[in-house]
XYZ file of C-alpha atoms in Angstrom:
663
model
C 0.000 0.000 0.000
C 1.392 3.422 -0.995
C 2.085 6.008 1.640
C -0.462 8.844 2.015
C 0.454 12.139 0.379
C -0.003 15.280 2.499
C 0.392 18.702 0.880
C 0.638 21.895 2.968
C 0.156 25.233 1.203
C 2.015 28.001 3.022
C 4.820 28.107 5.600
C 3.604 30.866 7.878
C 2.900 30.343 11.552
C 0.111 27.817 10.876
C 1.743 25.998 7.957
C 5.166 25.740 9.574
C 3.735 24.377 12.834
C 1.601 21.872 10.902
C 4.584 20.600 8.921
C 6.803 20.311 11.981
C 4.183 18.424 14.002
C 3.306 16.132 11.096
C 6.973 15.300 10.599
C 7.091 14.071 14.177
C 3.738 12.258 14.257
C 3.867 10.375 10.958
C 7.276 8.790 11.680
C 8.219 8.465 8.001
C 4.905 6.786 7.166
C 3.627 9.618 4.952
C 4.945 11.830 2.168
C 4.752 15.436 3.411
C 5.162 18.251 0.882
C 5.364 21.928 1.843
C 4.625 24.481 -0.909
C 5.970 27.984 -0.196
C 7.409 30.882 -2.245
C 10.560 31.074 -0.085
C 12.809 28.527 1.611
C 12.441 30.092 5.046
C 9.886 30.729 7.765
C 9.756 34.449 8.539
C 9.350 35.411 12.182
C 7.389 38.590 11.525
C 7.276 40.012 15.068
C 10.948 40.993 14.808
C 10.723 42.502 11.326
C 10.611 46.126 12.645
C 14.011 45.487 14.254
C 15.373 44.487 10.840
C 14.168 47.807 9.394
C 15.764 49.658 12.323
C 19.150 47.980 11.843
C 19.082 46.011 15.115
C 18.853 42.526 13.580
C 20.282 41.185 10.361
C 17.706 39.726 7.921
C 18.841 36.118 8.311
C 18.247 36.292 12.059
C 14.475 36.318 11.550
C 14.568 33.765 8.700
C 14.387 30.138 9.814
C 15.446 27.589 7.195
C 12.619 25.236 6.230
C 14.812 22.422 4.965
C 17.096 22.727 7.991
C 14.359 22.604 10.631
C 11.753 20.347 8.998
C 13.216 16.872 8.636
C 11.436 14.420 6.338
C 9.433 17.257 4.709
C 9.816 17.895 0.984
C 10.041 21.599 0.173
C 8.652 22.821 -3.163
C 9.308 26.476 -4.029
C 6.310 28.083 -5.689
C 2.921 29.713 -5.275
C -0.351 27.821 -5.514
C -2.505 29.294 -8.254
C -5.250 26.671 -8.551
C -6.725 23.719 -6.669
C -8.697 20.896 -8.277
C -10.793 19.539 -5.421
C -12.268 16.663 -7.441
C -8.945 15.652 -8.971
C -7.124 16.264 -5.670
C -4.271 18.243 -7.193
C -2.640 21.613 -6.468
C -1.304 23.589 -9.399
C 1.600 25.934 -8.680
C 4.062 28.229 -10.425
C 7.713 28.231 -9.423
C 10.002 31.209 -8.840
C 11.354 31.075 -12.410
C 7.965 30.705 -14.108
C 7.929 26.924 -14.297
C 4.638 25.180 -13.558
C 3.842 21.976 -11.751
C 1.127 19.897 -10.105
C 1.128 18.256 -6.684
C -1.303 15.363 -6.081
C -2.541 14.871 -2.544
C -4.572 12.605 -0.288
C -4.786 15.263 2.429
C -4.526 19.008 1.797
C -3.839 21.654 4.462
C -4.526 25.262 3.428
C -2.423 27.654 5.511
C -1.848 30.387 2.917
C -2.003 33.261 5.412
C -3.093 36.762 4.439
C -2.362 39.553 1.962
C -2.321 43.356 2.059
C -5.665 45.078 2.464
C -5.846 48.169 0.279
C -8.313 51.000 0.639
C -9.613 53.110 -2.265
C -7.434 56.115 -1.432
C -5.980 57.962 -4.454
C -2.226 57.614 -4.786
C -1.644 55.056 -2.023
C -0.928 52.149 -4.356
C 1.662 54.218 -6.224
C 3.421 56.074 -3.417
C 3.136 53.863 -0.306
C 5.058 50.749 0.668
C 3.873 47.914 2.844
C 5.673 46.125 5.633
C 5.109 42.391 5.276
C 8.330 40.818 4.072
C 12.099 41.001 4.219
C 12.448 42.926 0.924
C 10.128 45.645 2.222
C 11.993 45.879 5.536
C 15.348 46.152 3.757
C 13.982 48.780 1.388
C 12.558 50.828 4.264
C 15.881 50.806 6.115
C 17.776 51.973 3.020
C 15.122 54.543 2.166
C 14.986 56.081 5.651
C 18.791 56.182 5.832
C 19.005 57.880 2.436
C 16.357 60.476 3.283
C 18.111 61.472 6.506
C 21.451 61.773 4.685
C 19.923 63.886 1.913
C 18.137 66.057 4.464
C 21.386 66.594 6.389
C 23.096 67.838 3.222
C 20.208 70.063 2.067
C 20.361 73.835 2.480
C 16.681 74.392 1.759
C 14.547 74.073 4.885
C 11.444 72.936 2.972
C 13.314 70.106 1.270
C 14.959 69.130 4.536
C 11.615 69.036 6.337
C 10.004 66.881 3.627
C 12.834 64.360 3.532
C 13.020 63.899 7.293
C 9.248 63.495 7.737
C 8.046 59.880 7.883
C 4.345 58.984 7.863
C 3.101 55.601 9.129
C -0.565 54.761 8.521
C -2.096 52.230 10.913
C -1.611 52.296 14.688
C -1.865 48.545 15.169
C 0.994 46.422 16.440
C 3.019 46.640 13.234
C 2.606 50.389 12.700
C 3.256 51.190 16.361
C 6.486 49.185 16.402
C 7.666 50.637 13.081
C 7.153 54.198 14.352
C 8.765 53.472 17.733
C 11.871 51.803 16.294
C 12.096 54.237 13.372
C 12.170 57.284 15.650
C 15.063 55.823 17.633
C 16.945 54.930 14.438
C 16.712 58.386 12.839
C 17.502 60.201 16.107
C 20.726 58.198 16.383
C 21.670 59.223 12.825
C 21.070 62.909 13.495
C 23.133 62.857 16.689
C 26.168 61.786 14.647
C 25.505 64.085 11.672
C 23.357 67.100 12.634
C 21.390 68.763 9.862
C 22.499 72.123 8.495
C 19.086 73.644 9.036
C 18.945 72.513 12.651
C 15.812 70.424 12.065
C 15.184 66.953 13.474
C 13.411 63.905 12.006
C 9.664 63.840 12.440
C 7.588 60.645 12.620
C 3.800 60.638 12.312
C 1.471 57.759 13.282
C -2.061 57.962 11.870
C -5.173 55.880 12.479
C -8.922 56.438 12.524
C -9.169 54.390 15.737
C -9.732 56.321 18.969
C -6.461 55.103 20.535
C -3.237 53.290 19.745
C -3.674 49.497 19.488
C -7.390 49.485 20.368
C -7.528 45.679 20.773
C -5.046 45.859 23.618
C -5.813 46.579 27.245
C -6.386 50.305 27.666
C -3.584 50.647 30.203
C -1.073 49.106 27.809
C -2.391 51.269 24.994
C -1.723 54.365 27.097
C 1.771 53.065 27.881
C 2.584 52.637 24.191
C 1.254 56.087 23.291
C 3.218 57.704 26.124
C 6.468 56.116 24.914
C 5.786 57.267 21.348
C 5.120 60.851 22.381
C 8.233 60.910 24.568
C 10.271 60.066 21.462
C 8.683 62.883 19.503
C 6.265 60.782 17.411
C 3.268 62.827 16.263
C 0.383 60.474 17.139
C -2.880 61.498 15.463
C -5.899 59.351 16.254
C -9.091 59.761 14.260
C -7.039 60.819 11.234
C -5.951 58.997 8.101
C -4.697 59.703 4.578
C -7.113 61.235 2.077
C -4.706 61.398 -0.871
C -1.069 60.554 -1.495
C 1.261 62.200 -4.002
C 4.954 62.025 -4.790
C 5.637 65.103 -2.669
C 3.403 64.421 0.316
C 0.017 63.390 1.666
C -3.295 65.106 2.345
C -4.927 64.028 5.605
C -8.632 63.581 6.258
C -8.648 66.710 8.427
C -7.458 68.771 5.447
C -3.838 69.063 6.571
C -1.127 68.716 3.924
C 2.135 67.082 4.963
C 5.239 67.218 2.780
C 6.992 63.856 2.946
C 8.889 61.351 0.825
C 7.987 58.332 2.977
C 4.584 56.669 3.397
C 4.523 53.312 5.214
C 1.254 51.368 4.866
C 0.484 49.219 7.938
C -3.308 49.463 7.767
C -4.464 45.860 7.585
C -4.575 42.467 5.964
C -7.216 40.139 4.572
C -7.306 36.354 4.066
C -5.444 35.068 1.055
C -7.919 35.070 -1.871
C -6.762 31.594 -2.936
C -9.589 30.122 -0.855
C -12.181 32.212 -2.679
C -11.618 30.224 -5.874
C -12.678 26.966 -4.230
C -16.393 27.739 -4.308
C -16.862 26.594 -0.701
C -18.755 28.349 2.138
C -16.940 31.454 3.359
C -17.115 33.782 6.343
C -15.815 37.306 5.573
C -13.203 35.961 3.163
C -12.213 33.011 5.334
C -12.961 29.359 4.636
C -15.523 27.912 7.043
C -14.247 24.889 8.985
C -15.523 22.875 11.953
C -13.852 22.914 15.397
C -11.519 20.164 14.107
C -10.246 22.513 11.350
C -11.839 20.294 8.696
C -13.928 21.620 5.808
C -17.482 20.196 6.030
C -18.195 17.804 3.176
C -14.515 17.538 2.267
C -12.864 15.050 4.652
C -9.526 15.390 2.829
C -9.393 19.200 3.139
C -8.165 21.093 6.223
C -7.593 24.813 6.752
C -5.891 26.754 9.529
C -4.419 30.159 10.222
C -5.682 33.383 8.688
C -7.565 31.674 5.822
C -9.749 29.611 8.177
C -12.845 30.746 10.080
C -12.496 28.499 13.144
C -15.412 28.498 15.617
C -14.438 29.867 19.020
C -15.716 27.262 21.503
C -15.117 29.652 24.399
C -17.352 32.294 22.778
C -20.185 30.545 20.900
C -21.214 32.224 17.679
C -17.833 33.849 17.119
C -14.668 32.854 15.271
C -11.086 32.956 16.425
C -9.370 36.200 15.354
C -6.633 36.380 12.720
C -3.638 36.398 15.053
C -0.359 34.544 15.152
C -1.234 33.252 18.596
C -4.141 31.305 17.108
C -2.365 30.415 13.855
C 0.561 28.847 15.716
C -1.770 26.663 17.780
C -4.049 25.915 14.825
C -1.078 24.215 13.215
C -0.542 21.792 16.067
C -4.206 20.774 16.303
C -4.486 20.505 12.519
C -1.516 18.127 12.338
C -3.059 15.829 14.966
C -6.381 15.792 13.111
C -4.729 15.062 9.756
C -3.012 12.047 11.296
C -6.302 11.003 12.915
C -8.003 11.109 9.507
C -5.430 8.542 8.364
C -6.466 6.159 11.143
C -3.965 7.050 13.852
C -5.081 8.653 17.102
C -8.151 10.705 17.984
C -9.355 14.020 16.627
C -9.026 17.153 18.725
C -11.260 20.212 18.846
C -9.492 23.549 18.896
C -9.672 25.369 22.217
C -7.343 28.078 23.365
C -6.972 30.509 26.247
C -5.456 33.909 25.591
C -1.916 34.116 26.981
C -1.544 37.885 26.719
C 0.115 40.404 24.411
C 3.622 41.772 23.998
C 4.730 44.864 22.029
C 8.399 45.794 21.624
C 8.819 49.587 21.558
C 12.598 49.598 21.156
C 15.403 50.008 23.643
C 14.320 48.930 27.118
C 10.706 49.979 26.539
C 7.812 47.625 25.862
C 4.169 47.013 26.738
C 3.000 43.552 27.781
C 0.370 41.730 29.794
C 1.545 38.108 30.114
C -1.255 35.963 31.594
C -3.262 39.144 32.065
C -0.699 40.974 34.230
C -0.077 44.483 32.766
C 3.575 45.512 32.600
C 5.584 48.411 31.203
C 9.129 49.751 31.197
C 12.282 47.613 31.408
C 10.406 44.713 33.018
C 8.040 44.525 30.060
C 11.043 44.787 27.701
C 12.718 41.810 29.352
C 9.501 39.757 29.209
C 8.919 40.687 25.559
C 12.385 39.719 24.362
C 12.379 36.596 26.492
C 9.105 35.560 24.917
C 10.425 36.104 21.395
C 13.494 33.979 22.098
C 11.292 31.196 23.435
C 8.801 31.402 20.558
C 11.333 31.431 17.713
C 11.867 27.983 16.170
C 15.542 28.774 15.446
C 18.352 31.368 15.431
C 17.911 32.155 19.129
C 21.624 32.519 19.870
C 22.187 34.765 16.859
C 19.250 36.993 17.782
C 20.462 37.307 21.384
C 23.968 38.125 20.128
C 22.634 40.906 17.888
C 20.692 42.361 20.794
C 23.811 42.347 22.940
C 25.907 44.021 20.240
C 23.226 46.660 19.687
C 23.293 47.487 23.386
C 27.055 48.174 23.460
C 27.887 49.291 19.898
C 26.429 51.999 17.630
C 24.279 50.898 14.721
C 25.648 50.877 11.196
C 23.530 53.420 9.334
C 24.424 52.546 5.744
C 22.271 51.981 2.685
C 23.157 48.863 0.719
C 20.878 49.548 -2.249
C 19.962 45.883 -2.642
C 16.201 46.536 -2.933
C 14.836 49.351 -5.062
C 11.450 51.055 -4.833
C 10.019 49.413 -7.939
C 10.959 45.964 -6.558
C 8.511 46.206 -3.627
C 5.249 47.745 -4.878
C 2.428 47.913 -2.367
C 0.152 45.806 -4.564
C 2.639 42.968 -4.871
C 1.049 39.584 -4.216
C 4.387 38.262 -2.951
C 5.888 40.777 -0.526
C 8.300 38.105 0.664
C 9.921 38.003 -2.797
C 11.386 41.149 -4.382
C 10.391 41.780 -7.998
C 13.113 40.901 -10.512
C 13.345 42.879 -13.781
C 12.813 40.914 -16.963
C 11.650 37.740 -15.225
C 7.964 36.754 -15.178
C 6.627 36.599 -11.653
C 5.323 33.239 -10.645
C 1.845 32.070 -9.952
C -1.320 33.905 -9.230
C -2.359 37.488 -8.766
C -2.703 37.365 -5.010
C -0.327 34.525 -4.083
C -0.673 31.786 -1.504
C 1.683 30.359 0.989
C 2.909 33.547 2.498
C 3.676 33.727 6.180
C 0.942 34.890 8.485
C 1.039 38.602 9.171
C 0.682 38.821 12.957
C 3.223 40.812 14.829
C 3.665 38.366 17.679
C 2.392 34.859 18.219
C 0.737 35.740 21.536
C -0.938 39.000 20.775
C -3.883 40.067 18.749
C -2.920 42.384 15.922
C -5.084 45.365 15.286
C -3.814 45.706 11.731
C -6.212 42.960 10.653
C -8.818 45.696 10.391
C -8.492 48.636 8.001
C -7.896 52.127 9.290
C -11.427 53.102 8.393
C -13.247 52.747 5.091
C -12.453 55.941 3.221
C -15.286 57.148 1.072
C -15.002 58.144 -2.511
C -12.206 58.159 -5.024
C -10.330 55.442 -6.818
C -6.691 54.662 -6.794
C -4.690 57.081 -8.861
C -2.698 55.384 -11.613
C -0.889 58.415 -12.987
C 2.701 57.324 -13.424
C 5.424 59.925 -13.052
C 7.995 59.631 -15.814
C 11.743 60.076 -15.847
C 12.212 59.970 -12.080
C 15.668 60.857 -10.740
C 17.930 58.030 -9.707
C 17.608 58.808 -6.021
C 13.937 57.765 -6.086
C 13.446 55.230 -8.873
C 9.876 54.558 -9.975
C 8.477 56.252 -6.907
C 5.110 57.027 -8.410
C 4.783 54.288 -10.963
C 1.909 51.871 -10.503
C 3.148 48.457 -9.467
C 6.725 49.533 -9.825
C 6.650 49.457 -13.633
C 9.179 51.588 -15.476
C 8.078 54.958 -16.740
C 6.812 55.165 -20.243
C 9.839 56.974 -21.622
C 12.459 54.893 -19.863
C 14.514 52.520 -22.001
C 12.781 49.181 -21.916
C 9.628 50.704 -20.468
C 6.215 49.865 -21.840
C 4.431 52.796 -23.508
C 1.374 53.938 -21.618
C -0.805 53.413 -24.682
C -0.046 49.729 -24.913
C -2.604 48.885 -22.252
C -5.807 47.066 -23.136
C -8.855 49.246 -23.539
C -6.812 52.170 -24.852
C -5.815 52.851 -28.412
C -2.944 50.702 -29.639
C 0.621 51.810 -29.082
C 2.157 53.738 -31.907
C 4.743 51.089 -32.574
C 2.165 48.282 -32.957
C 1.204 46.972 -36.416
C -1.046 49.394 -38.173
C 0.088 52.325 -36.059
C 2.722 54.981 -36.329
C 6.166 54.544 -34.893
C 6.448 55.255 -31.170
C 7.476 58.886 -30.922
C 9.260 58.653 -27.591
C 11.153 55.458 -28.240
C 14.934 55.670 -28.539
C 15.819 56.471 -32.121
C 12.306 57.830 -32.899
C 12.161 55.494 -35.924
C 10.990 51.929 -36.364
C 13.664 49.288 -36.583
C 14.946 49.105 -40.121
C 14.529 45.344 -40.282
C 10.830 45.325 -39.305
C 8.114 44.514 -41.851
C 7.317 47.499 -43.976
C 10.688 49.105 -43.377
C 13.991 48.955 -45.150
C 16.396 46.134 -44.378
C 18.918 46.853 -41.670
C 21.981 48.364 -43.264
C 24.986 46.057 -43.469
C 23.248 43.425 -41.316
C 23.208 39.965 -42.937
C 19.782 39.012 -41.591
C 21.109 37.758 -38.291
C 22.125 41.033 -36.661
C 19.792 42.685 -34.119
C 17.736 45.631 -35.248
C 19.181 48.914 -34.117
C 16.215 50.057 -32.085
C 15.080 46.743 -30.645
C 14.697 46.852 -26.828
C 17.229 44.693 -25.055
C 19.056 44.001 -28.273
C 16.620 41.327 -29.518
C 17.077 39.936 -33.022
C 15.294 41.576 -35.909
C 11.709 40.430 -36.116
C 11.802 39.316 -39.751
C 14.403 36.626 -39.196
C 13.461 33.231 -40.573
C 11.880 30.631 -38.322
C 10.486 33.314 -35.996
C 7.203 32.626 -34.224
C 4.915 35.055 -32.480
C 4.703 34.602 -28.714
C 1.314 34.329 -27.072
C 1.402 37.505 -25.042
C -0.824 39.227 -22.568
C -1.311 42.947 -22.233
C 2.090 43.354 -20.628
C 3.864 41.738 -23.534
C 5.092 38.745 -21.560
C 4.092 35.162 -22.393
C 1.087 34.161 -20.351
C -1.452 31.395 -20.430
C -4.992 32.546 -21.083
C -8.437 31.386 -20.136
C -8.496 32.332 -16.445
C -9.885 35.571 -15.009
C -7.743 37.866 -12.956
C -8.496 38.550 -9.335
C -9.377 42.198 -8.818
C -7.478 44.152 -6.218
C -9.774 45.159 -3.391
C -10.673 48.742 -4.189
C -13.736 50.924 -4.553
C -13.524 51.226 -8.300
C -11.946 49.553 -11.299
C -8.297 50.262 -11.909
C -6.673 50.488 -15.290
C -5.438 47.096 -16.385
C -1.763 46.583 -15.702
C -1.134 43.014 -16.675
C -2.708 41.404 -13.622
C -2.125 43.064 -10.244
C 1.010 44.674 -11.521
C 2.726 41.352 -12.097
C 3.699 41.012 -15.730
C 3.641 37.570 -17.216
C 1.852 35.983 -14.298
C -0.820 33.416 -15.003
C -4.142 34.205 -13.321
C -5.697 31.721 -10.978
C -8.735 29.677 -11.849
C -11.903 30.859 -10.183
C -15.348 29.484 -9.488
C -15.134 25.723 -9.154
C -11.526 25.794 -7.994
C -10.262 23.419 -10.648
C -6.840 24.076 -12.066
C -6.745 23.406 -15.780
C -3.693 22.619 -17.868
C -1.857 25.645 -19.131
C 0.957 25.885 -21.626
C 4.342 26.388 -20.029
C 5.786 29.851 -20.341
C 8.867 30.031 -22.565
C 12.155 30.463 -20.773
C 13.312 33.396 -22.845
C 12.060 36.033 -25.278
C 10.586 34.486 -28.401
C 11.152 35.758 -31.886
C 8.257 37.192 -33.787
C 7.488 38.592 -37.206
C 5.653 41.466 -35.551
C 6.665 44.385 -33.375
C 9.328 44.185 -30.672
C 8.445 41.971 -27.733
C 8.082 43.859 -24.463
C 10.803 42.475 -22.171
C 8.645 43.069 -19.050
C 9.429 45.359 -16.136
C 12.963 46.651 -16.139
C 14.763 48.910 -13.712
C 14.700 52.637 -14.347
C 17.381 54.492 -16.229
C 20.934 54.334 -14.842
C 19.988 51.169 -12.948
C 22.950 48.767 -12.473
C 22.975 46.014 -15.119
C 20.785 42.981 -14.355
C 22.100 39.574 -13.383
C 23.128 36.791 -15.741
C 19.549 35.498 -16.032
C 18.534 38.593 -18.036
C 19.663 39.251 -21.582
C 21.884 42.357 -21.689
C 20.990 45.311 -23.844
C 23.013 46.780 -26.709
C 26.634 47.598 -25.939
C 27.172 51.356 -25.954
C 30.110 52.783 -27.886
C 31.721 56.145 -27.659
C 30.635 56.922 -31.222
C 26.982 56.411 -30.280
C 26.439 53.253 -32.387
C 25.528 49.783 -31.180
C 28.459 47.408 -31.376
C 28.164 44.633 -33.926
C 27.391 41.212 -32.602
C 25.550 42.339 -29.439
C 22.685 40.097 -28.403
């Protein structure tokens, strides 16, 4: 008899705990497969310390293969589930596709960003859900303080050293608290010419900071923030965001270059495509975390609406405390469904909350006992060390070094603005230029978003439903190098940048000038169609195999023999068709951008939840007899050259001509 096949989608708090418990309970008698976009479990509660330069990124990243013995790791994002055929379809990090058959399926896909219909937020704000976003925020804040210190103009200095955080939940409160300490330390070493100091603002429509927390602890957190100079504004949010600042709901205009979005999350929309009963976006399960009518299907964590047996008629909240314990109960019930042991109903008693405010300050109520000050700081860090499944010694060592040595305030430039758009469905994976992003528009298998395992996060609820307006998609063009693609939707290159897609090439608008039947693109380099294209003269002195002079990325001329036209989507990248896109949660329709701002990504099947066969995406740019193929999103102008997995562009010569033989 073959061994049962167990597939777990997602390696957040719930998925990781399920895989680890199953590995111990099955004793090599089952094939366990874990599907996740990254090869690590991210301990999100300590992510604000990564952005503040206290911890190195690998300290909060726990290796999946190193800590989950006898579990097969598959890198990819689930983009379709066939419940009748019992298969999970996924797309890998390099665009490859695959299918995982299962006898038992555990959905622990976590949650995704919750966007509000506020004009300009999607273009100018950045979230805080993954390592790339934390690294970008640290570089960005460091750069703004350095530019402000060197500026002579007081208005420019004030705008660059003003940082706005929207959402006063656990994540936003910790980001503002740690960020204020980080920038103050920078200014002490290098005072600004204008004599100004960094200014942090924390906004939320809630009546107080962290409203889900005990009121005494909420007052403690707000007092610490105000002592550090944070401008805490309750009952206020963002009405509109622009490249130069934000307009608040009270009519105030704030000049800033930094907008951090910590408003809220929602369950991963993967479960919506299954066509099963839902509760506010979460999949309904019984107290045993099993989907009624589907004995082979389990769900836990943020995607599951688990009945709260201690409070009849309610469901357990979307917190890491519950997700972590969901995983353990789910693993026992999966094994019980295979004929080993007894099923367990999920019951849990709240163990309290902890919030790290930086330095020796914290707010906590372990087992219901309210604490503040250094005692709360010791309890908070002790809890994190106990809760982490790995890297405890390294984390403790970084804390010790931070206490006795100054922080290294340097910007590495590893993550650029366009690599971490707010609407990214995979915040744990930075966008790579020229490579199709894997999977589905809103991605599964991302770690749960809570800020600590034993505290309820208030950022699961939006900072108020703003009325009116749709997201502004106006893309600023030709941005300076210091702020690449700041205002471009989804981080796409500006229309006039080399390699950028013209704005008129979007569906629903008139065809781009360089398309067949249209005029040559006026703003393209060279201002003339490639000589070797149909209807034009042959390329001078090019024996049919040389690249056309004006082809983006140095692709071969499109009239070469044996060329075939690629099946492209609106973004110009190869993409399978036949599946609808998932709309981003907003008040109105947004202009199409190739599927949630992810060029070349295959949409997920909807409705019945079956994943059909789709043609594999080609590994490289295909040749065509038509117009130049759009190479996908590329970095802005003057961006360092891409890695070896991206075809280089034409070699520049001093005489202004493309070198012969470039490819």
